[in-house]
mmCIF file of C-alpha atoms and ligand atoms in Angstrom:
data_model
loop_
_atom_site.group_PDB
_atom_site.id
_atom_site.type_symbol
_atom_site.label_atom_id
_atom_site.label_comp_id
_atom_site.label_asym_id
_atom_site.label_seq_id
_atom_site.Cartn_x
_atom_site.Cartn_y
_atom_site.Cartn_z
ATOM 1 C CA UNK B 1 -24.920 -25.116 -3.093
ATOM 2 C CA UNK B 2 -24.921 -27.919 -0.762
ATOM 3 C CA UNK B 3 -21.708 -29.183 -1.971
ATOM 4 C CA UNK B 4 -18.748 -27.210 -2.837
ATOM 5 C CA UNK B 5 -18.978 -27.610 -7.034
ATOM 6 C CA UNK B 6 -16.675 -25.269 -9.222
ATOM 7 C CA UNK B 7 -18.407 -26.221 -12.208
ATOM 8 C CA UNK B 8 -20.374 -23.228 -12.493
ATOM 9 C CA UNK B 9 -22.628 -22.513 -15.158
ATOM 10 C CA UNK B 10 -22.932 -19.156 -16.280
ATOM 11 C CA UNK B 11 -20.380 -17.290 -13.885
ATOM 12 C CA UNK B 12 -19.714 -14.817 -16.159
ATOM 13 C CA UNK B 13 -23.076 -13.769 -16.878
ATOM 14 C CA UNK B 14 -23.154 -12.523 -13.474
ATOM 15 C CA UNK B 15 -23.055 -8.864 -12.000
ATOM 16 C CA UNK B 16 -19.738 -8.485 -10.543
ATOM 17 C CA UNK B 17 -21.564 -8.158 -7.179
ATOM 18 C CA UNK B 18 -23.342 -11.380 -7.784
ATOM 19 C CA UNK B 19 -19.657 -13.364 -8.414
ATOM 20 C CA UNK B 20 -18.779 -12.036 -4.970
ATOM 21 C CA UNK B 21 -21.917 -13.763 -3.330
ATOM 22 C CA UNK B 22 -20.942 -17.230 -5.271
ATOM 23 C CA UNK B 23 -17.519 -17.072 -4.631
ATOM 24 C CA UNK B 24 -18.213 -16.244 -0.616
ATOM 25 C CA UNK B 25 -21.353 -18.949 -0.512
ATOM 26 C CA UNK B 26 -18.332 -21.971 -3.264
ATOM 27 C CA UNK B 27 -15.894 -21.174 0.039
ATOM 28 C CA UNK B 28 -18.235 -21.135 3.210
ATOM 29 C CA UNK B 29 -19.502 -24.480 2.127
ATOM 30 C CA UNK B 30 -15.809 -25.645 2.264
ATOM 31 C CA UNK B 31 -15.503 -23.788 6.273
ATOM 32 C CA UNK B 32 -13.304 -21.039 5.156
ATOM 33 C CA UNK B 33 -15.236 -17.205 5.882
ATOM 34 C CA UNK B 34 -14.270 -14.802 3.072
ATOM 35 C CA UNK B 35 -13.714 -11.203 4.026
ATOM 36 C CA UNK B 36 -15.222 -10.433 1.013
ATOM 37 C CA UNK B 37 -14.632 -6.703 1.492
ATOM 38 C CA UNK B 38 -10.815 -7.385 1.088
ATOM 39 C CA UNK B 39 -11.944 -6.559 -2.772
ATOM 40 C CA UNK B 40 -14.144 -3.811 -2.388
ATOM 41 C CA UNK B 41 -11.439 -0.830 -0.574
ATOM 42 C CA UNK B 42 -8.570 0.107 -1.361
ATOM 43 C CA UNK B 43 -5.517 -1.404 0.374
ATOM 44 C CA UNK B 44 -4.448 1.364 2.710
ATOM 45 C CA UNK B 45 -1.634 3.984 1.536
ATOM 46 C CA UNK B 46 0.542 3.047 5.022
ATOM 47 C CA UNK B 47 0.070 -1.022 4.139
ATOM 48 C CA UNK B 48 1.480 -0.095 0.828
ATOM 49 C CA UNK B 49 4.129 2.391 2.118
ATOM 50 C CA UNK B 50 5.813 0.389 4.486
ATOM 51 C CA UNK B 51 5.681 -2.734 1.160
ATOM 52 C CA UNK B 52 8.321 -0.851 -0.501
ATOM 53 C CA UNK B 53 10.040 2.973 -0.966
ATOM 54 C CA UNK B 54 8.915 6.372 -2.103
ATOM 55 C CA UNK B 55 5.117 5.439 -2.019
ATOM 56 C CA UNK B 56 2.711 7.605 -4.111
ATOM 57 C CA UNK B 57 -0.139 5.190 -3.747
ATOM 58 C CA UNK B 58 -1.282 2.054 -5.456
ATOM 59 C CA UNK B 59 -2.529 0.307 -8.900
ATOM 60 C CA UNK B 60 -5.633 -1.857 -8.611
ATOM 61 C CA UNK B 61 -5.852 -4.839 -11.927
ATOM 62 C CA UNK B 62 -8.254 -6.824 -12.291
ATOM 63 C CA UNK B 63 -9.624 -10.114 -10.310
ATOM 64 C CA UNK B 64 -10.633 -12.668 -11.921
ATOM 65 C CA UNK B 65 -12.192 -16.187 -10.537
ATOM 66 C CA UNK B 66 -11.758 -18.910 -13.300
ATOM 67 C CA UNK B 67 -13.946 -21.228 -12.843
ATOM 68 C CA UNK B 68 -14.374 -25.017 -13.476
ATOM 69 C CA UNK B 69 -10.971 -26.488 -12.155
ATOM 70 C CA UNK B 70 -11.120 -30.008 -10.504
ATOM 71 C CA UNK B 71 -7.350 -30.491 -9.343
ATOM 72 C CA UNK B 72 -6.499 -33.626 -7.268
ATOM 73 C CA UNK B 73 -9.293 -34.436 -6.935
ATOM 74 C CA UNK B 74 -10.816 -31.094 -5.421
ATOM 75 C CA UNK B 75 -12.598 -28.458 -6.218
ATOM 76 C CA UNK B 76 -11.478 -25.481 -6.383
ATOM 77 C CA UNK B 77 -12.990 -21.351 -7.955
ATOM 78 C CA UNK B 78 -9.178 -20.517 -8.467
ATOM 79 C CA UNK B 79 -8.311 -16.369 -7.869
ATOM 80 C CA UNK B 80 -6.468 -14.658 -11.140
ATOM 81 C CA UNK B 81 -4.602 -10.657 -11.610
ATOM 82 C CA UNK B 82 -4.242 -10.081 -14.860
ATOM 83 C CA UNK B 83 -4.877 -6.771 -17.107
ATOM 84 C CA UNK B 84 -5.441 -9.485 -20.726
ATOM 85 C CA UNK B 85 -8.601 -10.140 -21.491
ATOM 86 C CA UNK B 86 -9.068 -14.130 -22.195
ATOM 87 C CA UNK B 87 -7.309 -15.492 -19.633
ATOM 88 C CA UNK B 88 -9.403 -16.269 -16.990
ATOM 89 C CA UNK B 89 -11.615 -17.314 -19.877
ATOM 90 C CA UNK B 90 -9.403 -19.379 -21.180
ATOM 91 C CA UNK B 91 -8.708 -20.805 -17.737
ATOM 92 C CA UNK B 92 -12.385 -21.696 -16.721
ATOM 93 C CA UNK B 93 -13.291 -23.419 -20.506
ATOM 94 C CA UNK B 94 -10.024 -25.504 -20.376
ATOM 95 C CA UNK B 95 -10.996 -26.263 -17.133
ATOM 96 C CA UNK B 96 -14.774 -26.688 -17.929
ATOM 97 C CA UNK B 97 -13.459 -29.377 -20.726
ATOM 98 C CA UNK B 98 -10.982 -31.296 -18.409
ATOM 99 C CA UNK B 99 -13.468 -32.099 -15.816
ATOM 100 C CA UNK B 100 -14.821 -34.511 -17.992
ATOM 101 C CA UNK B 101 -11.681 -36.701 -17.500
ATOM 102 C CA UNK B 102 -11.613 -36.597 -13.273
ATOM 103 C CA UNK B 103 -9.845 -32.808 -13.571
ATOM 104 C CA UNK B 104 -6.285 -31.982 -12.989
ATOM 105 C CA UNK B 105 -4.200 -34.578 -11.829
ATOM 106 C CA UNK B 106 -0.631 -32.945 -9.318
ATOM 107 C CA UNK B 107 2.768 -34.328 -8.282
ATOM 108 C CA UNK B 108 4.932 -32.157 -6.204
ATOM 109 C CA UNK B 109 8.746 -33.855 -7.744
ATOM 110 C CA UNK B 110 10.893 -31.920 -4.991
ATOM 111 C CA UNK B 111 10.470 -29.763 -2.814
ATOM 112 C CA UNK B 112 13.856 -27.749 -1.824
ATOM 113 C CA UNK B 113 15.061 -24.405 -2.984
ATOM 114 C CA UNK B 114 18.565 -24.228 -3.458
ATOM 115 C CA UNK B 115 21.011 -21.685 -2.095
ATOM 116 C CA UNK B 116 24.267 -20.836 -3.470
ATOM 117 C CA UNK B 117 27.319 -19.648 -2.118
ATOM 118 C CA UNK B 118 30.334 -18.843 -4.713
ATOM 119 C CA UNK B 119 33.661 -19.662 -3.350
ATOM 120 C CA UNK B 120 36.389 -18.008 -6.386
ATOM 121 C CA UNK B 121 40.488 -18.567 -6.791
ATOM 122 C CA UNK B 122 40.439 -21.785 -5.222
ATOM 123 C CA UNK B 123 44.268 -22.750 -5.184
ATOM 124 C CA UNK B 124 42.739 -26.843 -4.700
ATOM 125 C CA UNK B 125 39.930 -27.422 -6.424
ATOM 126 C CA UNK B 126 40.012 -31.324 -5.830
ATOM 127 C CA UNK B 127 40.790 -30.496 -2.334
ATOM 128 C CA UNK B 128 38.667 -28.269 -1.997
ATOM 129 C CA UNK B 129 35.260 -30.269 -3.292
ATOM 130 C CA UNK B 130 37.017 -33.043 -0.949
ATOM 131 C CA UNK B 131 37.024 -31.303 2.673
ATOM 132 C CA UNK B 132 33.297 -29.458 1.886
ATOM 133 C CA UNK B 133 31.946 -33.728 1.034
ATOM 134 C CA UNK B 134 33.444 -34.350 4.478
ATOM 135 C CA UNK B 135 32.243 -31.205 6.372
ATOM 136 C CA UNK B 136 28.765 -32.126 4.804
ATOM 137 C CA UNK B 137 26.878 -33.649 8.101
ATOM 138 C CA UNK B 138 28.201 -31.053 9.702
ATOM 139 C CA UNK B 139 27.194 -27.646 7.765
ATOM 140 C CA UNK B 140 23.857 -29.128 7.106
ATOM 141 C CA UNK B 141 23.868 -28.816 11.378
ATOM 142 C CA UNK B 142 24.714 -26.018 11.441
ATOM 143 C CA UNK B 143 22.567 -24.455 9.037
ATOM 144 C CA UNK B 144 19.910 -26.046 11.009
ATOM 145 C CA UNK B 145 19.415 -24.478 14.653
ATOM 146 C CA UNK B 146 17.302 -26.174 16.589
ATOM 147 C CA UNK B 147 14.728 -23.309 17.922
ATOM 148 C CA UNK B 148 14.373 -21.887 14.705
ATOM 149 C CA UNK B 149 10.669 -22.230 13.876
ATOM 150 C CA UNK B 150 11.588 -24.158 10.180
ATOM 151 C CA UNK B 151 13.875 -26.334 11.920
ATOM 152 C CA UNK B 152 10.785 -26.867 14.103
ATOM 153 C CA UNK B 153 7.824 -27.677 12.347
ATOM 154 C CA UNK B 154 10.470 -30.093 10.232
ATOM 155 C CA UNK B 155 12.462 -27.956 7.494
ATOM 156 C CA UNK B 156 15.800 -27.148 7.216
ATOM 157 C CA UNK B 157 19.108 -27.389 5.369
ATOM 158 C CA UNK B 158 18.897 -31.531 3.558
ATOM 159 C CA UNK B 159 21.803 -31.494 2.104
ATOM 160 C CA UNK B 160 24.248 -30.007 0.103
ATOM 161 C CA UNK B 161 26.013 -30.567 -3.380
ATOM 162 C CA UNK B 162 29.073 -29.054 -4.995
ATOM 163 C CA UNK B 163 29.261 -27.497 -8.431
ATOM 164 C CA UNK B 164 32.745 -26.692 -10.146
ATOM 165 C CA UNK B 165 34.023 -24.451 -12.423
ATOM 166 C CA UNK B 166 37.133 -24.578 -13.806
ATOM 167 C CA UNK B 167 39.207 -21.225 -14.917
ATOM 168 C CA UNK B 168 39.313 -21.363 -18.283
ATOM 169 C CA UNK B 169 35.115 -20.951 -18.232
ATOM 170 C CA UNK B 170 35.450 -18.315 -14.922
ATOM 171 C CA UNK B 171 36.817 -15.169 -16.962
ATOM 172 C CA UNK B 172 39.480 -13.907 -14.392
ATOM 173 C CA UNK B 173 37.443 -15.556 -11.108
ATOM 174 C CA UNK B 174 40.234 -19.194 -11.643
ATOM 175 C CA UNK B 175 38.410 -22.383 -10.289
ATOM 176 C CA UNK B 176 35.214 -22.023 -8.033
ATOM 177 C CA UNK B 177 33.545 -24.040 -6.419
ATOM 178 C CA UNK B 178 29.713 -23.337 -6.276
ATOM 179 C CA UNK B 179 27.828 -24.969 -2.626
ATOM 180 C CA UNK B 180 24.351 -25.281 -3.233
ATOM 181 C CA UNK B 181 22.414 -25.907 0.098
ATOM 182 C CA UNK B 182 19.377 -27.782 -0.889
ATOM 183 C CA UNK B 183 16.251 -25.976 1.763
ATOM 184 C CA UNK B 184 12.792 -27.563 2.515
ATOM 185 C CA UNK B 185 11.858 -24.202 3.372
ATOM 186 C CA UNK B 186 7.896 -25.848 4.335
ATOM 187 C CA UNK B 187 5.097 -23.227 3.127
ATOM 188 C CA UNK B 188 7.827 -20.231 2.970
ATOM 189 C CA UNK B 189 8.757 -19.339 -0.719
ATOM 190 C CA UNK B 190 11.845 -18.890 1.124
ATOM 191 C CA UNK B 191 14.354 -16.117 -0.636
ATOM 192 C CA UNK B 192 14.944 -15.182 3.567
ATOM 193 C CA UNK B 193 15.587 -18.306 5.132
ATOM 194 C CA UNK B 194 18.173 -19.956 2.124
ATOM 195 C CA UNK B 195 19.675 -16.102 2.406
ATOM 196 C CA UNK B 196 20.318 -16.392 5.730
ATOM 197 C CA UNK B 197 22.437 -19.970 5.732
ATOM 198 C CA UNK B 198 24.114 -19.264 2.631
ATOM 199 C CA UNK B 199 25.542 -16.170 4.856
ATOM 200 C CA UNK B 200 26.246 -17.717 8.099
ATOM 201 C CA UNK B 201 27.878 -20.324 6.190
ATOM 202 C CA UNK B 202 30.279 -18.481 4.020
ATOM 203 C CA UNK B 203 32.540 -17.818 6.893
ATOM 204 C CA UNK B 204 32.657 -21.879 7.282
ATOM 205 C CA UNK B 205 33.668 -22.893 3.171
ATOM 206 C CA UNK B 206 36.318 -20.006 3.062
ATOM 207 C CA UNK B 207 38.131 -22.370 6.251
ATOM 208 C CA UNK B 208 37.609 -25.004 4.199
ATOM 209 C CA UNK B 209 38.463 -24.639 0.930
ATOM 210 C CA UNK B 210 41.209 -21.955 1.056
ATOM 211 C CA UNK B 211 38.783 -19.852 -1.387
ATOM 212 C CA UNK B 212 37.203 -16.348 -1.425
ATOM 213 C CA UNK B 213 33.484 -15.835 -1.625
ATOM 214 C CA UNK B 214 31.991 -14.056 -4.092
ATOM 215 C CA UNK B 215 27.868 -14.466 -4.198
ATOM 216 C CA UNK B 216 25.883 -16.112 -1.027
ATOM 217 C CA UNK B 217 21.896 -16.113 -2.319
ATOM 218 C CA UNK B 218 19.691 -18.236 -3.371
ATOM 219 C CA UNK B 219 19.038 -19.638 -7.615
ATOM 220 C CA UNK B 220 15.876 -19.057 -8.886
ATOM 221 C CA UNK B 221 16.530 -22.161 -11.268
ATOM 222 C CA UNK B 222 14.218 -23.756 -8.161
ATOM 223 C CA UNK B 223 14.905 -27.073 -9.878
ATOM 224 C CA UNK B 224 14.851 -28.952 -7.100
ATOM 225 C CA UNK B 225 11.166 -27.593 -6.124
ATOM 226 C CA UNK B 226 8.786 -29.013 -8.720
ATOM 227 C CA UNK B 227 5.672 -30.024 -9.810
ATOM 228 C CA UNK B 228 3.907 -31.383 -12.750
ATOM 229 C CA UNK B 229 0.791 -31.371 -13.916
ATOM 230 C CA UNK B 230 -0.884 -33.774 -15.985
ATOM 231 C CA UNK B 231 -4.808 -33.989 -17.743
ATOM 232 C CA UNK B 232 -7.014 -35.629 -20.942
ATOM 233 C CA UNK B 233 -9.847 -34.496 -22.832
ATOM 234 C CA UNK B 234 -11.264 -36.307 -24.650
ATOM 235 C CA UNK B 235 -11.841 -35.344 -28.372
ATOM 236 C CA UNK B 236 -15.807 -35.485 -28.082
ATOM 237 C CA UNK B 237 -14.989 -31.835 -25.917
ATOM 238 C CA UNK B 238 -12.703 -30.850 -28.237
ATOM 239 C CA UNK B 239 -14.650 -30.056 -31.279
ATOM 240 C CA UNK B 240 -14.467 -26.413 -32.613
ATOM 241 C CA UNK B 241 -15.059 -23.995 -35.194
ATOM 242 C CA UNK B 242 -16.421 -26.846 -37.276
ATOM 243 C CA UNK B 243 -13.390 -29.237 -36.772
ATOM 244 C CA UNK B 244 -13.984 -32.528 -35.378
ATOM 245 C CA UNK B 245 -12.310 -32.831 -32.212
ATOM 246 C CA UNK B 246 -10.299 -35.199 -33.469
ATOM 247 C CA UNK B 247 -8.689 -33.295 -35.688
ATOM 248 C CA UNK B 248 -8.419 -30.288 -33.083
ATOM 249 C CA UNK B 249 -6.548 -32.670 -31.295
ATOM 250 C CA UNK B 250 -4.359 -33.069 -33.897
ATOM 251 C CA UNK B 251 -3.944 -29.507 -34.359
ATOM 252 C CA UNK B 252 -2.386 -29.267 -30.577
ATOM 253 C CA UNK B 253 -0.243 -31.847 -30.906
ATOM 254 C CA UNK B 254 1.674 -30.739 -34.008
ATOM 255 C CA UNK B 255 0.975 -26.409 -32.402
ATOM 256 C CA UNK B 256 3.350 -28.232 -29.041
ATOM 257 C CA UNK B 257 5.358 -30.321 -31.238
ATOM 258 C CA UNK B 258 6.536 -27.005 -32.966
ATOM 259 C CA UNK B 259 7.793 -25.431 -28.738
ATOM 260 C CA UNK B 260 9.922 -28.747 -28.687
ATOM 261 C CA UNK B 261 11.753 -27.525 -31.892
ATOM 262 C CA UNK B 262 11.704 -24.139 -32.038
ATOM 263 C CA UNK B 263 12.914 -21.560 -29.278
ATOM 264 C CA UNK B 264 11.097 -19.192 -30.902
ATOM 265 C CA UNK B 265 7.459 -20.086 -30.227
ATOM 266 C CA UNK B 266 8.814 -22.182 -27.108
ATOM 267 C CA UNK B 267 9.113 -18.277 -25.968
ATOM 268 C CA UNK B 268 5.317 -17.761 -27.005
ATOM 269 C CA UNK B 269 3.866 -21.400 -25.758
ATOM 270 C CA UNK B 270 6.007 -20.891 -22.088
ATOM 271 C CA UNK B 271 4.465 -16.843 -22.212
ATOM 272 C CA UNK B 272 0.614 -18.330 -22.533
ATOM 273 C CA UNK B 273 1.491 -20.874 -19.614
ATOM 274 C CA UNK B 274 2.516 -18.259 -17.410
ATOM 275 C CA UNK B 275 -0.073 -15.986 -18.091
ATOM 276 C CA UNK B 276 -2.465 -19.256 -16.190
ATOM 277 C CA UNK B 277 0.723 -19.418 -13.429
ATOM 278 C CA UNK B 278 1.401 -15.901 -12.982
ATOM 279 C CA UNK B 279 -2.505 -14.724 -12.344
ATOM 280 C CA UNK B 280 -2.421 -16.689 -9.029
ATOM 281 C CA UNK B 281 0.786 -16.070 -8.696
ATOM 282 C CA UNK B 282 0.765 -12.614 -8.479
ATOM 283 C CA UNK B 283 -3.348 -12.198 -6.404
ATOM 284 C CA UNK B 284 -1.551 -15.036 -3.932
ATOM 285 C CA UNK B 285 0.878 -11.969 -3.106
ATOM 286 C CA UNK B 286 3.879 -13.968 -4.269
ATOM 287 C CA UNK B 287 6.867 -12.791 -6.260
ATOM 288 C CA UNK B 288 6.283 -13.769 -10.313
ATOM 289 C CA UNK B 289 9.592 -12.488 -10.935
ATOM 290 C CA UNK B 290 11.377 -15.248 -9.248
ATOM 291 C CA UNK B 291 8.308 -18.043 -10.965
ATOM 292 C CA UNK B 292 9.283 -16.532 -13.987
ATOM 293 C CA UNK B 293 13.111 -16.232 -14.349
ATOM 294 C CA UNK B 294 12.999 -20.094 -12.723
ATOM 295 C CA UNK B 295 9.857 -21.568 -15.443
ATOM 296 C CA UNK B 296 12.320 -19.418 -18.612
ATOM 297 C CA UNK B 297 15.938 -20.798 -17.275
ATOM 298 C CA UNK B 298 14.609 -24.514 -16.497
ATOM 299 C CA UNK B 299 12.469 -24.389 -19.887
ATOM 300 C CA UNK B 300 16.639 -24.279 -20.974
ATOM 301 C CA UNK B 301 17.898 -26.987 -19.218
ATOM 302 C CA UNK B 302 19.094 -28.693 -21.973
ATOM 303 C CA UNK B 303 20.804 -26.212 -23.362
ATOM 304 C CA UNK B 304 18.328 -24.912 -25.673
ATOM 305 C CA UNK B 305 15.086 -23.334 -24.869
ATOM 306 C CA UNK B 306 12.124 -25.673 -25.161
ATOM 307 C CA UNK B 307 8.593 -25.366 -24.338
ATOM 308 C CA UNK B 308 7.700 -26.536 -20.452
ATOM 309 C CA UNK B 309 4.897 -28.573 -21.588
ATOM 310 C CA UNK B 310 3.963 -31.895 -23.835
ATOM 311 C CA UNK B 311 0.969 -32.422 -25.100
ATOM 312 C CA UNK B 312 -0.227 -36.234 -27.065
ATOM 313 C CA UNK B 313 -2.477 -38.505 -28.362
ATOM 314 C CA UNK B 314 -3.097 -41.660 -26.593
ATOM 315 C CA UNK B 315 -2.628 -44.258 -28.979
ATOM 316 C CA UNK B 316 -5.457 -46.445 -27.982
ATOM 317 C CA UNK B 317 -8.371 -43.989 -26.895
ATOM 318 C CA UNK B 318 -7.174 -41.114 -29.339
ATOM 319 C CA UNK B 319 -7.732 -38.782 -25.978
ATOM 320 C CA UNK B 320 -5.496 -34.793 -25.338
ATOM 321 C CA UNK B 321 -2.768 -36.079 -22.936
ATOM 322 C CA UNK B 322 -1.504 -33.041 -21.880
ATOM 323 C CA UNK B 323 1.703 -32.296 -19.110
ATOM 324 C CA UNK B 324 3.530 -29.759 -17.816
ATOM 325 C CA UNK B 325 6.396 -29.440 -15.287
ATOM 326 C CA UNK B 326 7.531 -26.086 -13.662
ATOM 327 C CA UNK B 327 9.585 -24.587 -10.646
ATOM 328 C CA UNK B 328 7.545 -22.995 -8.249
ATOM 329 C CA UNK B 329 8.883 -20.652 -5.839
ATOM 330 C CA UNK B 330 6.192 -19.387 -3.601
ATOM 331 C CA UNK B 331 4.329 -19.548 -0.607
ATOM 332 C CA UNK B 332 1.480 -19.115 1.434
ATOM 333 C CA UNK B 333 2.976 -17.831 4.841
ATOM 334 C CA UNK B 334 5.394 -14.235 5.464
ATOM 335 C CA UNK B 335 5.663 -11.131 3.638
ATOM 336 C CA UNK B 336 2.510 -9.775 1.327
ATOM 337 C CA UNK B 337 0.991 -13.061 1.422
ATOM 338 C CA UNK B 338 -0.225 -12.183 4.569
ATOM 339 C CA UNK B 339 -0.575 -8.804 5.002
ATOM 340 C CA UNK B 340 -2.147 -7.568 1.453
ATOM 341 C CA UNK B 341 -4.882 -8.454 2.543
ATOM 342 C CA UNK B 342 -6.422 -9.620 -1.414
ATOM 343 C CA UNK B 343 -3.996 -11.869 -1.049
ATOM 344 C CA UNK B 344 -5.040 -13.113 1.800
ATOM 345 C CA UNK B 345 -8.536 -13.658 0.482
ATOM 346 C CA UNK B 346 -6.505 -15.593 -2.345
ATOM 347 C CA UNK B 347 -5.301 -17.851 -0.378
ATOM 348 C CA UNK B 348 -8.099 -18.546 1.498
ATOM 349 C CA UNK B 349 -10.250 -19.166 -1.672
ATOM 350 C CA UNK B 350 -8.336 -20.957 -2.256
ATOM 351 C CA UNK B 351 -8.108 -23.019 1.023
ATOM 352 C CA UNK B 352 -4.790 -24.440 0.463
ATOM 353 C CA UNK B 353 -2.390 -25.645 3.461
ATOM 354 C CA UNK B 354 1.041 -26.066 1.789
ATOM 355 C CA UNK B 355 3.015 -24.379 -0.700
ATOM 356 C CA UNK B 356 3.237 -26.974 -2.784
ATOM 357 C CA UNK B 357 -0.296 -27.089 -2.670
ATOM 358 C CA UNK B 358 -0.974 -23.563 -3.751
ATOM 359 C CA UNK B 359 2.416 -24.976 -6.284
ATOM 360 C CA UNK B 360 -0.206 -27.762 -8.105
ATOM 361 C CA UNK B 361 -3.088 -25.150 -8.549
ATOM 362 C CA UNK B 362 -0.144 -23.056 -10.501
ATOM 363 C CA UNK B 363 0.846 -26.164 -12.638
ATOM 364 C CA UNK B 364 -2.158 -26.990 -13.148
ATOM 365 C CA UNK B 365 -3.831 -23.641 -14.143
ATOM 366 C CA UNK B 366 -0.519 -22.992 -16.708
ATOM 367 C CA UNK B 367 -1.335 -26.374 -18.605
ATOM 368 C CA UNK B 368 -5.182 -25.456 -18.720
ATOM 369 C CA UNK B 369 -4.403 -22.085 -20.193
ATOM 370 C CA UNK B 370 -1.884 -23.621 -22.503
ATOM 371 C CA UNK B 371 -4.259 -25.913 -23.625
ATOM 372 C CA UNK B 372 -7.017 -22.991 -24.217
ATOM 373 C CA UNK B 373 -4.469 -21.602 -26.053
ATOM 374 C CA UNK B 374 -3.643 -24.059 -28.794
ATOM 375 C CA UNK B 375 -7.088 -25.129 -28.758
ATOM 376 C CA UNK B 376 -7.259 -21.193 -30.639
ATOM 377 C CA UNK B 377 -4.146 -20.531 -32.236
ATOM 378 C CA UNK B 378 -4.699 -24.200 -34.251
ATOM 379 C CA UNK B 379 -8.291 -23.665 -35.201
ATOM 380 C CA UNK B 380 -9.801 -20.016 -35.574
ATOM 381 C CA UNK B 381 -6.774 -18.260 -34.011
ATOM 382 C CA UNK B 382 -6.575 -16.681 -31.342
ATOM 383 C CA UNK B 383 -8.089 -13.403 -32.686
ATOM 384 C CA UNK B 384 -11.819 -14.020 -32.705
ATOM 385 C CA UNK B 385 -12.162 -15.458 -29.613
ATOM 386 C CA UNK B 386 -10.088 -12.232 -28.476
ATOM 387 C CA UNK B 387 -12.156 -9.548 -29.607
ATOM 388 C CA UNK B 388 -15.522 -11.545 -28.753
ATOM 389 C CA UNK B 389 -15.031 -11.528 -24.946
ATOM 390 C CA UNK B 390 -13.799 -8.290 -25.240
ATOM 391 C CA UNK B 391 -16.571 -7.116 -27.371
ATOM 392 C CA UNK B 392 -18.549 -8.794 -24.158
ATOM 393 C CA UNK B 393 -17.002 -6.685 -21.645
ATOM 394 C CA UNK B 394 -17.315 -4.533 -22.960
ATOM 395 C CA UNK B 395 -21.076 -4.434 -23.418
ATOM 396 C CA UNK B 396 -21.587 -5.737 -20.230
ATOM 397 C CA UNK B 397 -18.969 -3.397 -18.471
ATOM 398 C CA UNK B 398 -22.657 -1.017 -20.083
ATOM 399 C CA UNK B 399 -24.499 -2.719 -18.157
ATOM 400 C CA UNK B 400 -23.087 -2.586 -14.857
ATOM 401 C CA UNK B 401 -24.983 0.166 -12.748
HETATM 402 C C1 MEV K 1 -0.769 -14.405 -25.425
HETATM 403 O O1 MEV K 1 -0.715 -13.788 -24.418
HETATM 404 C C2 MEV K 1 -0.361 -15.633 -24.979
HETATM 405 C C3 MEV K 1 -0.548 -16.604 -26.437
HETATM 406 O O2 MEV K 1 0.418 -15.903 -27.436
HETATM 407 C C4 MEV K 1 0.111 -18.344 -26.331
HETATM 408 C C5 MEV K 1 0.584 -18.992 -27.474
HETATM 409 O O3 MEV K 1 0.874 -18.828 -28.071
HETATM 410 O O4 MEV K 1 0.472 -20.549 -26.680
HETATM 411 C C6 MEV K 1 -1.906 -17.145 -27.118
#
């Protein structure tokens, strides 16, 4: 391999050992030496024991690599940890179709986590709001310790926002003021950073508002840390199962529409997106429950649960256009991402420099996964492909030494 290229024809036909060699070579061409041993060796018990309580062992899941990804012009092999067959294959196949038009484009829309301090039984909500507004510069500056690493690298609290709930809505909590701290966590997921700021500011907020401090914790509805991914697929790439590409596009657009008006369909549709997202979140040692909570809460942001993606037909070219927007709460520094050897391996393979770059990958993979599911569902149905792959995987496993 002289130039880094993630389009690796027949990657799935290789043995596990050969796939590892190809992946290591791909990374090496990009200047990254991967520790392949991380994949082969069991994780040390002492490390597992340090992560959680009452450990008696570990649990291994398949670690696959999705090929063919081109994201913002970067060739990428994407690590995916998932137990469900056809997830990795679908992501790779759809990434191959999207490459033909230049790959996925992504955009970081906002990049701050939210921390909440709840103040209940506030005696005069208007006065409390005014007092916190007046104190905002002080609250921001006292949240940002100039000696902290976060502040030194340009992160920290960047804003304070307020939400109020009248006593009629709070079921006995009186008038409630919720103070949101918007925190640029740089390359950390940020839970500890945000929680520390909330806990630090709580007594001052009590003084300012006369209310009683309740909870002080980040919000997993991370709608101020969002990424959008878009893609375009030509009709000729989508011809499938005896159907023309134009027919397949119409089917995908109709399937996308179904998920915008029916929450029962939207939940399954979004689950398909999260098949891709969670696999990468897990591979990189991030908190997939946070990502799940954020994605589904965001999907219901206008009071009705809807699809996270949109599919349409370009009226000029007839191409299929897709986009997805989701809250991303992941990091590439700290915690499991650094301590777990397989998570380190994944981050090395992705060669991402910032947490937001990982967020871009998540959105692109989620969109690819959604495209794969809708293409199958609107044509042959999901079972045929599933069973085909399942049989192929069994056959390959029987040929392994
Ligand atoms: C299965 O894990 C995911 C799908 O149900 C997603 C979808 O229906 O869009 C196939």
